[in-house]
Amino acid sequence: MKLRIFTEPQQGATYDDLLAVAQATERLGFDAFFRSDHYQRIGSGDPGPGSTDAWITLAALARETSRIRLGTLVSPATFRLPGPLAISVAQVDQMSGGRVELGFGTGWYDREHSAYGIPFPPVNERFGRFEEQLEIITGLWTAGKDYSFEGRYYRLADSPALPKPAQRPRPPIIIGGTGAKRTPRLAATYADEYNVPFHTPADTAEAFQRVRAACEETGRKVRFSVAHTTVVGAGRSEVERRAAAIGETADDLRERAIAGTPAEVLARIGEYAELGADTVYLQILDLADIEHLELIAAEVLPHVQ
């Protein structure tokens, strides 16, 4: 089981905040540092300094770290054209020495689109664009020479398909969500990893099974992962303190997330391991609490590796 640290910078974090967490992630032995890809705070509250751009952040972190994997969970297809996105991810992969992963989705938060002038088409069109982008991006990364594409939404003519990423044949692609039809098909066709975020073990099991069935049709295999808000404390009072710091209650988080003492957290992680997950993204919301990461590294991480 791999444990990855997953952050939500749109809730209010500077690059320096993210750098501190990423370097702690590497120093403490976690597998990866991931971040969301949003341009505006989700929900009410103080936006702090505002959000930061995901791929600019990861490019900088690629030069400030040496071991951990780096990626997004997830980049919306609405934010960037597929050709420029393929170039950006390939360049960051080169800058990191081949440590990048692309979590990729349709986009869902309409308010950030209207706030920054980003088109936000209806859901069917977003899925159509998302599928074409998946084909284009993987095609650009793996094409031997020139690459062309003719679709409903995008047209590429005689692209040099450069630069190439450091990883071969390409960086891993992560697709998430619990959609019953389109998501399993796209995951089974394009993804290397399928992620279910913020769902119960029962719902996660059903989603995993749909993707397994879709993979039988495509003849491909994918890895399975989950993501959850995470709060760990040495004792009950510490769990309650850390839950309160992110506007939650300990009991509620125990019920629907990954929270509690190290023993409680290990038990919940074990439930997802039994379903076939080999990776857990620990969503850490209080980025100033490096001691939280140290506790997880000392009391949880050694027991899942």
mmCIF file of C-alpha atoms in Angstrom:
data_model
loop_
_atom_site.group_PDB
_atom_site.id
_atom_site.type_symbol
_atom_site.label_atom_id
_atom_site.label_comp_id
_atom_site.label_asym_id
_atom_site.label_seq_id
_atom_site.Cartn_x
_atom_site.Cartn_y
_atom_site.Cartn_z
ATOM 1 C CA MET A 1 0.000 0.000 0.000
ATOM 2 C CA LYS A 2 1.328 3.414 -0.998
ATOM 3 C CA LEU A 3 0.386 6.513 0.996
ATOM 4 C CA ARG A 4 0.330 9.805 -0.872
ATOM 5 C CA ILE A 5 -0.155 13.304 0.522
ATOM 6 C CA PHE A 6 -2.938 15.215 -1.248
ATOM 7 C CA THR A 7 -3.446 18.960 -0.756
ATOM 8 C CA GLU A 8 -6.170 21.491 -1.654
ATOM 9 C CA PRO A 9 -4.316 24.802 -2.211
ATOM 10 C CA GLN A 10 -7.382 26.659 -3.506
ATOM 11 C CA GLN A 11 -8.569 26.781 0.101
ATOM 12 C CA GLY A 12 -5.738 29.238 0.784
ATOM 13 C CA ALA A 13 -2.055 28.315 0.420
ATOM 14 C CA THR A 14 1.028 29.949 -1.017
ATOM 15 C CA TYR A 15 3.710 28.196 -3.006
ATOM 16 C CA ASP A 16 5.953 28.318 0.065
ATOM 17 C CA ASP A 17 3.260 26.479 2.065
ATOM 18 C CA LEU A 18 3.146 23.770 -0.585
ATOM 19 C CA LEU A 19 6.926 23.554 -0.792
ATOM 20 C CA ALA A 20 7.154 22.915 2.950
ATOM 21 C CA VAL A 21 4.584 20.122 2.754
ATOM 22 C CA ALA A 22 6.152 18.578 -0.352
ATOM 23 C CA GLN A 23 9.611 18.531 1.190
ATOM 24 C CA ALA A 24 8.204 17.028 4.394
ATOM 25 C CA THR A 25 6.413 14.438 2.259
ATOM 26 C CA GLU A 26 9.723 13.430 0.729
ATOM 27 C CA ARG A 27 11.716 13.565 3.955
ATOM 28 C CA LEU A 28 9.196 11.430 5.854
ATOM 29 C CA GLY A 29 9.012 8.636 3.305
ATOM 30 C CA PHE A 30 5.608 9.093 1.674
ATOM 31 C CA ASP A 31 5.243 7.989 -1.924
ATOM 32 C CA ALA A 32 3.969 11.198 -3.539
ATOM 33 C CA PHE A 33 2.793 14.771 -3.234
ATOM 34 C CA PHE A 34 -0.397 15.601 -5.125
ATOM 35 C CA ARG A 35 -2.458 18.750 -5.320
ATOM 36 C CA SER A 36 -5.884 19.708 -6.589
ATOM 37 C CA ASP A 37 -6.240 21.843 -9.707
ATOM 38 C CA HIS A 38 -8.659 24.662 -8.894
ATOM 39 C CA TYR A 39 -8.568 28.428 -9.316
ATOM 40 C CA GLN A 40 -10.999 29.416 -6.563
ATOM 41 C CA ARG A 41 -11.849 28.434 -3.011
ATOM 42 C CA ILE A 42 -14.615 25.851 -2.783
ATOM 43 C CA GLY A 43 -17.242 26.802 -0.223
ATOM 44 C CA SER A 44 -17.380 29.720 2.142
ATOM 45 C CA GLY A 45 -14.498 31.014 4.216
ATOM 46 C CA ASP A 46 -11.390 33.137 3.994
ATOM 47 C CA PRO A 47 -9.695 32.573 0.606
ATOM 48 C CA GLY A 48 -6.362 33.656 2.065
ATOM 49 C CA PRO A 49 -3.865 34.407 -0.699
ATOM 50 C CA GLY A 50 -6.019 32.639 -3.279
ATOM 51 C CA SER A 51 -5.130 29.617 -5.353
ATOM 52 C CA THR A 52 -1.999 28.807 -7.323
ATOM 53 C CA ASP A 53 -1.629 27.184 -10.724
ATOM 54 C CA ALA A 54 -1.202 23.427 -10.425
ATOM 55 C CA TRP A 55 1.325 22.810 -13.174
ATOM 56 C CA ILE A 56 3.430 25.871 -12.392
ATOM 57 C CA THR A 57 3.561 24.614 -8.791
ATOM 58 C CA LEU A 58 4.538 21.091 -9.847
ATOM 59 C CA ALA A 59 7.229 22.398 -12.198
ATOM 60 C CA ALA A 60 8.838 24.242 -9.297
ATOM 61 C CA LEU A 61 8.498 21.263 -6.955
ATOM 62 C CA ALA A 62 10.081 19.054 -9.605
ATOM 63 C CA ARG A 63 13.315 20.971 -9.034
ATOM 64 C CA GLU A 64 12.971 21.141 -5.241
ATOM 65 C CA THR A 65 12.440 17.391 -4.675
ATOM 66 C CA SER A 66 14.250 14.303 -5.912
ATOM 67 C CA ARG A 67 12.252 11.149 -5.081
ATOM 68 C CA ILE A 68 8.523 11.618 -4.578
ATOM 69 C CA ARG A 69 5.976 11.301 -7.358
ATOM 70 C CA LEU A 70 4.157 14.530 -8.278
ATOM 71 C CA GLY A 71 0.707 14.988 -9.760
ATOM 72 C CA THR A 72 -2.787 16.443 -9.838
ATOM 73 C CA LEU A 73 -6.024 15.053 -8.491
ATOM 74 C CA VAL A 74 -7.387 16.169 -10.858
ATOM 75 C CA SER A 75 -6.739 18.633 -13.701
ATOM 76 C CA PRO A 76 -9.972 19.654 -15.468
ATOM 77 C CA ALA A 77 -10.140 19.248 -19.229
ATOM 78 C CA THR A 78 -11.931 22.613 -19.318
ATOM 79 C CA PHE A 79 -8.885 24.556 -18.115
ATOM 80 C CA ARG A 80 -6.403 23.874 -20.914
ATOM 81 C CA LEU A 81 -6.265 22.903 -24.558
ATOM 82 C CA PRO A 82 -4.988 19.343 -24.995
ATOM 83 C CA GLY A 83 -1.875 20.228 -26.997
ATOM 84 C CA PRO A 84 -0.517 22.800 -24.532
ATOM 85 C CA LEU A 85 -1.412 20.533 -21.603
ATOM 86 C CA ALA A 86 0.530 17.667 -23.176
ATOM 87 C CA ILE A 87 3.527 19.994 -23.569
ATOM 88 C CA SER A 88 3.303 21.256 -19.960
ATOM 89 C CA VAL A 89 3.054 17.802 -18.403
ATOM 90 C CA ALA A 90 5.838 16.432 -20.600
ATOM 91 C CA GLN A 91 8.106 19.312 -19.612
ATOM 92 C CA VAL A 92 7.404 18.881 -15.895
ATOM 93 C CA ASP A 93 8.065 15.161 -16.318
ATOM 94 C CA GLN A 94 11.454 16.001 -17.827
ATOM 95 C CA MET A 95 12.173 18.513 -15.061
ATOM 96 C CA SER A 96 11.400 15.902 -12.405
ATOM 97 C CA GLY A 97 13.360 13.086 -14.009
ATOM 98 C CA GLY A 98 10.228 11.109 -14.786
ATOM 99 C CA ARG A 99 8.143 11.480 -11.604
ATOM 100 C CA VAL A 100 4.917 13.038 -12.891
ATOM 101 C CA GLU A 101 1.381 11.621 -13.029
ATOM 102 C CA LEU A 102 -1.632 13.286 -14.641
ATOM 103 C CA GLY A 103 -4.900 13.046 -12.775
ATOM 104 C CA PHE A 104 -7.466 14.158 -15.335
ATOM 105 C CA GLY A 105 -11.199 14.858 -15.273
ATOM 106 C CA THR A 106 -14.063 16.677 -16.968
ATOM 107 C CA GLY A 107 -14.188 19.697 -14.633
ATOM 108 C CA TRP A 108 -17.162 20.345 -12.364
ATOM 109 C CA TYR A 109 -16.915 23.597 -10.386
ATOM 110 C CA ASP A 110 -18.810 26.113 -12.504
ATOM 111 C CA ARG A 111 -18.131 29.117 -10.213
ATOM 112 C CA GLU A 112 -14.386 29.101 -10.830
ATOM 113 C CA HIS A 113 -15.003 28.964 -14.568
ATOM 114 C CA SER A 114 -17.258 32.015 -14.534
ATOM 115 C CA ALA A 115 -14.890 33.833 -12.162
ATOM 116 C CA TYR A 116 -11.954 33.541 -14.568
ATOM 117 C CA GLY A 117 -13.647 33.528 -17.957
ATOM 118 C CA ILE A 118 -13.235 29.810 -18.650
ATOM 119 C CA PRO A 119 -15.958 28.235 -20.817
ATOM 120 C CA PHE A 120 -18.022 25.642 -18.960
ATOM 121 C CA PRO A 121 -20.128 23.639 -21.433
ATOM 122 C CA PRO A 122 -22.887 21.185 -20.458
ATOM 123 C CA VAL A 123 -21.864 17.851 -18.997
ATOM 124 C CA ASN A 124 -22.271 15.823 -22.196
ATOM 125 C CA GLU A 125 -19.985 18.178 -24.071
ATOM 126 C CA ARG A 126 -17.484 18.169 -21.211
ATOM 127 C CA PHE A 127 -17.297 14.373 -21.408
ATOM 128 C CA GLY A 128 -16.919 14.552 -25.181
ATOM 129 C CA ARG A 129 -14.075 17.038 -24.904
ATOM 130 C CA PHE A 130 -12.511 15.020 -22.085
ATOM 131 C CA GLU A 131 -12.443 11.854 -24.183
ATOM 132 C CA GLU A 132 -10.918 13.627 -27.162
ATOM 133 C CA GLN A 133 -8.308 15.236 -24.917
ATOM 134 C CA LEU A 134 -7.363 11.835 -23.514
ATOM 135 C CA GLU A 135 -6.803 10.490 -27.012
ATOM 136 C CA ILE A 136 -4.871 13.575 -28.098
ATOM 137 C CA ILE A 137 -2.606 13.804 -25.056
ATOM 138 C CA THR A 138 -1.684 10.114 -25.090
ATOM 139 C CA GLY A 139 -1.236 10.310 -28.844
ATOM 140 C CA LEU A 140 1.120 13.275 -28.667
ATOM 141 C CA TRP A 141 3.207 11.567 -25.983
ATOM 142 C CA THR A 142 3.543 8.256 -27.806
ATOM 143 C CA ALA A 143 3.585 9.248 -31.505
ATOM 144 C CA GLY A 144 6.780 8.331 -33.303
ATOM 145 C CA LYS A 145 6.723 11.343 -35.614
ATOM 146 C CA ASP A 146 4.007 13.754 -36.688
ATOM 147 C CA TYR A 147 0.595 13.458 -35.076
ATOM 148 C CA SER A 148 -2.799 14.483 -36.468
ATOM 149 C CA PHE A 149 -6.275 14.230 -35.021
ATOM 150 C CA GLU A 150 -9.725 15.058 -36.331
ATOM 151 C CA GLY A 151 -12.534 15.053 -33.789
ATOM 152 C CA ARG A 152 -15.747 16.827 -33.026
ATOM 153 C CA TYR A 153 -14.122 19.397 -30.727
ATOM 154 C CA TYR A 154 -10.421 19.429 -31.621
ATOM 155 C CA ARG A 155 -8.312 19.224 -34.755
ATOM 156 C CA LEU A 156 -4.536 18.777 -34.816
ATOM 157 C CA ALA A 157 -2.670 18.843 -38.139
ATOM 158 C CA ASP A 158 0.890 17.555 -38.523
ATOM 159 C CA SER A 159 1.942 18.264 -34.946
ATOM 160 C CA PRO A 160 5.607 17.476 -34.250
ATOM 161 C CA ALA A 161 4.358 15.799 -31.053
ATOM 162 C CA LEU A 162 7.146 17.307 -28.972
ATOM 163 C CA PRO A 163 8.451 17.505 -26.333
ATOM 164 C CA LYS A 164 8.318 13.911 -25.160
ATOM 165 C CA PRO A 165 7.984 13.079 -21.459
ATOM 166 C CA ALA A 166 10.830 11.353 -19.666
ATOM 167 C CA GLN A 167 8.684 8.335 -18.806
ATOM 168 C CA ARG A 168 8.070 5.709 -21.443
ATOM 169 C CA PRO A 169 5.697 5.129 -22.991
ATOM 170 C CA ARG A 170 4.133 8.080 -21.105
ATOM 171 C CA PRO A 171 3.347 9.412 -17.623
ATOM 172 C CA PRO A 172 0.614 7.503 -15.792
ATOM 173 C CA ILE A 173 -2.933 8.829 -16.185
ATOM 174 C CA ILE A 174 -5.387 8.763 -13.281
ATOM 175 C CA ILE A 175 -9.137 8.930 -13.879
ATOM 176 C CA GLY A 176 -11.551 9.163 -10.963
ATOM 177 C CA GLY A 177 -15.206 9.433 -10.081
ATOM 178 C CA THR A 178 -18.078 7.032 -9.606
ATOM 179 C CA GLY A 179 -20.054 7.439 -12.824
ATOM 180 C CA ALA A 180 -21.728 4.203 -13.837
ATOM 181 C CA LYS A 181 -21.155 4.185 -17.620
ATOM 182 C CA ARG A 182 -18.802 6.688 -19.207
ATOM 183 C CA THR A 183 -16.249 6.814 -16.408
ATOM 184 C CA PRO A 184 -15.597 3.030 -16.311
ATOM 185 C CA ARG A 185 -15.228 2.916 -20.104
ATOM 186 C CA LEU A 186 -12.789 5.833 -20.193
ATOM 187 C CA ALA A 187 -10.804 4.475 -17.253
ATOM 188 C CA ALA A 188 -10.546 1.053 -18.882
ATOM 189 C CA THR A 189 -9.463 2.626 -22.173
ATOM 190 C CA TYR A 190 -7.000 5.322 -21.103
ATOM 191 C CA ALA A 191 -6.174 5.189 -17.376
ATOM 192 C CA ASP A 192 -3.333 3.528 -15.541
ATOM 193 C CA GLU A 193 -5.067 4.145 -12.212
ATOM 194 C CA TYR A 194 -8.708 4.515 -11.227
ATOM 195 C CA ASN A 195 -9.446 6.613 -8.147
ATOM 196 C CA VAL A 196 -12.589 6.788 -6.009
ATOM 197 C CA PRO A 197 -12.568 9.915 -3.826
ATOM 198 C CA PHE A 198 -14.555 10.458 -0.644
ATOM 199 C CA HIS A 199 -16.837 7.397 -0.784
ATOM 200 C CA THR A 200 -17.662 4.615 1.653
ATOM 201 C CA PRO A 201 -16.077 1.184 1.282
ATOM 202 C CA ALA A 202 -19.403 -0.189 -0.009
ATOM 203 C CA ASP A 203 -19.735 2.468 -2.724
ATOM 204 C CA THR A 204 -16.053 2.133 -3.552
ATOM 205 C CA ALA A 205 -16.387 -1.621 -4.014
ATOM 206 C CA GLU A 206 -19.205 -1.121 -6.524
ATOM 207 C CA ALA A 207 -17.223 1.480 -8.463
ATOM 208 C CA PHE A 208 -14.120 -0.727 -8.561
ATOM 209 C CA GLN A 209 -16.197 -3.612 -9.880
ATOM 210 C CA ARG A 210 -17.637 -1.523 -12.711
ATOM 211 C CA VAL A 211 -14.139 -0.601 -13.836
ATOM 212 C CA ARG A 212 -12.958 -4.217 -13.552
ATOM 213 C CA ALA A 213 -15.831 -5.259 -15.805
ATOM 214 C CA ALA A 214 -14.960 -2.531 -18.313
ATOM 215 C CA CYS A 215 -11.315 -3.650 -18.260
ATOM 216 C CA GLU A 216 -12.377 -7.167 -19.214
ATOM 217 C CA GLU A 217 -13.807 -5.695 -22.406
ATOM 218 C CA THR A 218 -10.736 -3.597 -23.268
ATOM 219 C CA GLY A 219 -8.168 -6.158 -22.184
ATOM 220 C CA ARG A 220 -6.323 -3.622 -20.049
ATOM 221 C CA LYS A 221 -5.482 -3.569 -16.346
ATOM 222 C CA VAL A 222 -5.575 -0.551 -14.047
ATOM 223 C CA ARG A 223 -4.527 0.073 -10.468
ATOM 224 C CA PHE A 224 -7.113 1.110 -7.898
ATOM 225 C CA SER A 225 -6.870 3.926 -5.351
ATOM 226 C CA VAL A 226 -8.976 5.998 -2.966
ATOM 227 C CA ALA A 227 -8.766 9.520 -1.565
ATOM 228 C CA HIS A 228 -10.093 10.730 1.778
ATOM 229 C CA THR A 229 -9.872 13.637 4.162
ATOM 230 C CA THR A 230 -7.428 12.501 6.828
ATOM 231 C CA VAL A 231 -7.055 13.449 10.479
ATOM 232 C CA VAL A 232 -4.824 11.424 12.795
ATOM 233 C CA GLY A 233 -4.070 12.007 16.464
ATOM 234 C CA ALA A 234 -2.108 10.142 19.109
ATOM 235 C CA GLY A 235 -5.217 10.214 21.305
ATOM 236 C CA ARG A 236 -8.853 11.288 21.229
ATOM 237 C CA SER A 237 -8.209 14.899 22.213
ATOM 238 C CA GLU A 238 -5.599 15.321 19.486
ATOM 239 C CA VAL A 239 -7.962 13.878 16.876
ATOM 240 C CA GLU A 240 -10.665 16.317 18.017
ATOM 241 C CA ARG A 241 -8.245 19.250 17.903
ATOM 242 C CA ARG A 242 -7.098 18.481 14.374
ATOM 243 C CA ALA A 243 -10.671 17.906 13.196
ATOM 244 C CA ALA A 244 -11.775 21.246 14.642
ATOM 245 C CA ALA A 245 -8.860 22.986 12.921
ATOM 246 C CA ILE A 246 -10.378 22.094 9.538
ATOM 247 C CA GLY A 247 -13.978 22.817 10.572
ATOM 248 C CA GLU A 248 -14.995 19.192 11.174
ATOM 249 C CA THR A 249 -15.883 16.929 14.079
ATOM 250 C CA ALA A 250 -13.886 13.847 14.904
ATOM 251 C CA ASP A 251 -16.933 11.569 15.028
ATOM 252 C CA ASP A 252 -18.140 12.673 11.604
ATOM 253 C CA LEU A 253 -14.722 12.146 10.061
ATOM 254 C CA ARG A 254 -14.419 8.702 11.619
ATOM 255 C CA GLU A 255 -17.699 7.810 9.942
ATOM 256 C CA ARG A 256 -17.021 9.068 6.422
ATOM 257 C CA ALA A 257 -13.272 9.628 6.055
ATOM 258 C CA ILE A 258 -9.934 8.357 7.378
ATOM 259 C CA ALA A 259 -9.662 9.641 10.921
ATOM 260 C CA GLY A 260 -8.832 8.632 14.455
ATOM 261 C CA THR A 261 -5.882 7.176 16.261
ATOM 262 C CA PRO A 262 -3.211 5.376 14.227
ATOM 263 C CA ALA A 263 -4.882 2.045 14.999
ATOM 264 C CA GLU A 264 -8.264 3.323 13.789
ATOM 265 C CA VAL A 265 -6.725 4.780 10.653
ATOM 266 C CA LEU A 266 -4.890 1.542 9.867
ATOM 267 C CA ALA A 267 -8.153 -0.376 10.211
ATOM 268 C CA ARG A 268 -9.904 1.907 7.725
ATOM 269 C CA ILE A 269 -6.999 1.735 5.267
ATOM 270 C CA GLY A 270 -7.176 -2.033 5.591
ATOM 271 C CA GLU A 271 -10.812 -1.992 4.455
ATOM 272 C CA TYR A 272 -9.828 -0.316 1.194
ATOM 273 C CA ALA A 273 -6.861 -2.645 0.750
ATOM 274 C CA GLU A 274 -9.238 -5.592 0.923
ATOM 275 C CA LEU A 275 -11.224 -4.058 -1.939
ATOM 276 C CA GLY A 276 -8.102 -3.972 -4.115
ATOM 277 C CA ALA A 277 -6.819 -0.442 -3.568
ATOM 278 C CA ASP A 278 -3.030 -0.248 -3.605
ATOM 279 C CA THR A 279 -2.808 3.513 -3.020
ATOM 280 C CA VAL A 280 -4.457 5.925 -0.577
ATOM 281 C CA TYR A 281 -4.387 9.689 -1.070
ATOM 282 C CA LEU A 282 -4.460 11.306 2.362
ATOM 283 C CA GLN A 283 -6.162 14.684 1.941
ATOM 284 C CA ILE A 284 -4.372 16.994 4.361
ATOM 285 C CA LEU A 285 -6.165 20.317 4.802
ATOM 286 C CA ASP A 286 -4.152 22.007 7.560
ATOM 287 C CA LEU A 287 -0.902 22.586 5.701
ATOM 288 C CA ALA A 288 0.753 24.353 8.640
ATOM 289 C CA ASP A 289 0.582 21.213 10.804
ATOM 290 C CA ILE A 290 3.758 19.393 9.764
ATOM 291 C CA GLU A 291 3.621 17.449 13.048
ATOM 292 C CA HIS A 292 0.506 15.783 11.640
ATOM 293 C CA LEU A 293 2.546 14.374 8.755
ATOM 294 C CA GLU A 294 5.277 13.311 11.158
ATOM 295 C CA LEU A 295 2.776 11.362 13.257
ATOM 296 C CA ILE A 296 1.355 9.578 10.214
ATOM 297 C CA ALA A 297 4.856 8.770 8.987
ATOM 298 C CA ALA A 298 5.869 7.355 12.351
ATOM 299 C CA GLU A 299 2.729 5.463 13.369
ATOM 300 C CA VAL A 300 0.869 4.581 10.158
ATOM 301 C CA LEU A 301 3.244 4.477 7.200
ATOM 302 C CA PRO A 302 5.532 1.674 8.503
ATOM 303 C CA HIS A 303 2.547 -0.636 8.947
ATOM 304 C CA VAL A 304 1.245 -0.410 5.373
ATOM 305 C CA GLN A 305 4.442 -0.643 3.344
#
